[in-house]
Every structure is written in C-alpha cells, then in structure tokens.
C-alpha cells in the first residue's frame, strides 16, 4: 500500500513513521508513506494557506486553490487509475474495523488531506475529495492525528506487517466482539490471580474460556455490538450459550 499525506506540519509524522509496527512496515517496504508539505504548493511569497472566512465569524479557513493544486499533482486522473483521496474531518464516515478493511481491500494508493484551522474551503470537497473519514465525534486542531490513526489501522491489514497473522484475525472487532482478557507473569498481584484455566495447559479449555470472556466483555462494555444480527450469527456455540447465560435474569 502507498499512502501520500498532505499537511502543513509534515514534521508531526517523522517519529510515527520510524517507530514500531508502522516504522518496521515502511522499513521492510510493505508500506510506502510520503508526507508532503502543503506550503510547497503555494504560489505567494508568504506561502499562505489560510484566509478570512466569507460571511465573517471567528477563525480562518484553508484556501481551496493550494489544496486543489496539491491534490491534483499527487493524484491526477480518474479513479481507479489514480490514488483515492480521503479528507480527514468530523463530517466523515466513522472509522471502524469494517471501514478499515474496506479501504484496505479497495485501494492500494491513498492521498490523505489533513486540514487545520476552522476547516477547508468547501470547494476542495466538491472538486478533489473522494471521501471523508472521521475518527470520532470530537473536534481536533488538525487532521494529522486522524491520518496517523488511519495509517496505523491500514498498516495492520497489510500481509506481513503484523507478526502473527492470527492476532489480526483475532483482533477485537474482527470477530465483531471485544477481546478476551490477557494475562502474563506474575501469576498473582495484590491478591488478583491469573484464572486457573490459563495455567492448565488444556488449550481446548483455554480457547473456550477466551470465547466466553470475549462475549462477557462485549456484553458488559459494548452491549450495542450485540444488537448486530451479523455479529450474533458469527458467535460460536460456546459464545451463544454464554450469551444466553448472561441474558438470563
Ligand atoms: C477530525 C476528526 C477533526 C476539524 C477542524 C481539523 C479537525 C480541523 N478529523 N476526525 N474528528 N479534524 O477533528 O477526523 O481543521
């Protein structure tokens, strides 16, 4: 997968792109990420990218011409022959596991637009944006962190990036449920012991325990996830029995 980023703060991405999983993926050539400074596409000597909002009101708005020039220089032509252009913004579709998998399977080239200030001139959306993605219903000061969230989530979908493919397969949400609890040494902390089954060596029993715990965690922390018939249909026999137990008054 190749991802190009447009931002006025390219330096924000440096540590992220050389650290941990994403850093290794870039190093191993499994993922290509190029960060471009939007100001490179300005034409005035002040390299300005924002201006007063028409209609007044506080804050500044990012100019359309510089964005249009920049995006068209990185992603010219028509889809699918050109990279897919994503604007990170609170107006976008909510990013979740299904959205990450859809973007990862349908596109191998992306251009991510990271806004700043109050927002970007609406004509940018109309002329050079294919879709908007939001990481959550809150307002940040810039699209850079949302872009990093998207890059990290997408990188885990690239074969070979996550060491144990099974861990991607068993990631939370992949099975549609929250993850089961995890434990490691020491076996006891302030009276809190590791569940015996995990010390039993009985892998079938451990697997059943983990299945039940995933349902229990979802029931307790995200019961909304269990309203989805698709998710319910994907439950194992063990999980269905556990859910009945939990639902029994
Ligand atoms: C955001 C979000 C977000 C809005 C104005 C950048 C900021 C500023 N992006 N998910 N939530 N963006 O808050 O994606 O320009």
Short mmCIF file of N, CA and C and ligand atoms in Angstrom, two decimals, residues 62 88-90 115-120 133-143 146, ligand 1:
data_model
loop_
_atom_site.label_atom_id
_atom_site.label_comp_id
_atom_site.label_asym_id
_atom_site.label_seq_id
_atom_site.Cartn_x
_atom_site.Cartn_y
_atom_site.Cartn_z
N UNK A 62 -8.96 27.31 5.28
CA UNK A 62 -7.86 26.99 4.35
C UNK A 62 -8.32 27.23 2.91
N UNK A 88 -9.63 13.83 6.08
CA UNK A 88 -9.94 13.52 7.48
C UNK A 88 -10.74 14.70 8.06
N UNK A 89 -11.96 14.43 8.47
CA UNK A 89 -12.78 15.52 9.02
C UNK A 89 -13.93 14.96 9.87
N UNK A 90 -14.43 15.76 10.83
CA UNK A 90 -15.54 15.30 11.68
C UNK A 90 -16.80 15.00 10.88
N UNK A 115 -6.50 18.70 7.33
CA UNK A 115 -6.86 20.13 7.46
C UNK A 115 -6.37 20.71 8.77
N UNK A 116 -6.40 22.04 8.83
CA UNK A 116 -6.09 22.78 10.06
C UNK A 116 -7.06 23.96 10.12
N UNK A 117 -6.92 24.79 11.11
CA UNK A 117 -7.81 25.96 11.29
C UNK A 117 -9.27 25.51 11.44
N UNK A 118 -10.19 26.37 11.08
CA UNK A 118 -11.62 26.03 11.26
C UNK A 118 -12.04 24.96 10.26
N UNK A 119 -11.24 24.83 9.21
CA UNK A 119 -11.61 23.85 8.19
C UNK A 119 -11.09 24.26 6.83
N UNK A 120 -11.54 23.52 5.83
CA UNK A 120 -11.07 23.73 4.45
C UNK A 120 -12.22 24.28 3.61
N UNK A 133 -13.38 10.88 6.09
CA UNK A 133 -13.34 9.89 7.17
C UNK A 133 -13.15 10.62 8.49
N UNK A 134 -13.93 10.20 9.49
CA UNK A 134 -13.80 10.78 10.84
C UNK A 134 -13.35 9.69 11.81
N UNK A 135 -12.48 10.06 12.76
CA UNK A 135 -12.09 9.07 13.76
C UNK A 135 -12.95 9.18 15.01
N UNK A 136 -13.84 10.20 15.03
CA UNK A 136 -14.70 10.30 16.21
C UNK A 136 -15.39 11.64 16.30
N UNK A 137 -16.49 11.66 17.03
CA UNK A 137 -17.31 12.89 17.15
C UNK A 137 -16.74 13.85 18.16
N UNK A 138 -15.60 14.40 17.86
CA UNK A 138 -14.98 15.46 18.67
C UNK A 138 -14.13 16.26 17.70
N UNK A 139 -13.83 17.52 18.04
CA UNK A 139 -13.07 18.38 17.12
C UNK A 139 -11.63 18.51 17.56
N UNK A 140 -10.73 18.12 16.68
CA UNK A 140 -9.29 18.24 16.94
C UNK A 140 -8.80 19.53 16.27
N UNK A 141 -7.52 19.84 16.46
CA UNK A 141 -6.98 21.07 15.86
C UNK A 141 -6.44 20.79 14.46
N UNK A 142 -6.36 19.50 14.12
CA UNK A 142 -5.80 19.19 12.80
C UNK A 142 -6.14 17.76 12.41
N UNK A 143 -5.99 17.46 11.12
CA UNK A 143 -6.28 16.12 10.61
C UNK A 143 -5.08 15.18 10.68
N UNK A 146 -5.69 12.08 13.14
CA UNK A 146 -6.60 11.14 12.47
C UNK A 146 -5.93 10.41 11.30
C1 LIG B 1 -11.19 15.18 12.71
C2 LIG B 1 -11.90 14.15 13.35
C3 LIG B 1 -11.06 16.56 13.19
C4 LIG B 1 -11.54 19.68 12.37
C5 LIG B 1 -11.06 21.06 12.05
C6 LIG B 1 -9.24 19.53 11.92
C7 LIG B 1 -10.33 18.87 12.70
C8 LIG B 1 -9.58 20.98 11.90
N1 LIG B 1 -10.66 14.69 11.59
N2 LIG B 1 -11.75 13.03 12.58
N3 LIG B 1 -12.60 14.20 14.50
N4 LIG B 1 -10.48 17.45 12.33
O1 LIG B 1 -11.48 16.89 14.30
O2 LIG B 1 -11.01 13.38 11.54
O3 LIG B 1 -9.23 21.52 10.66
#
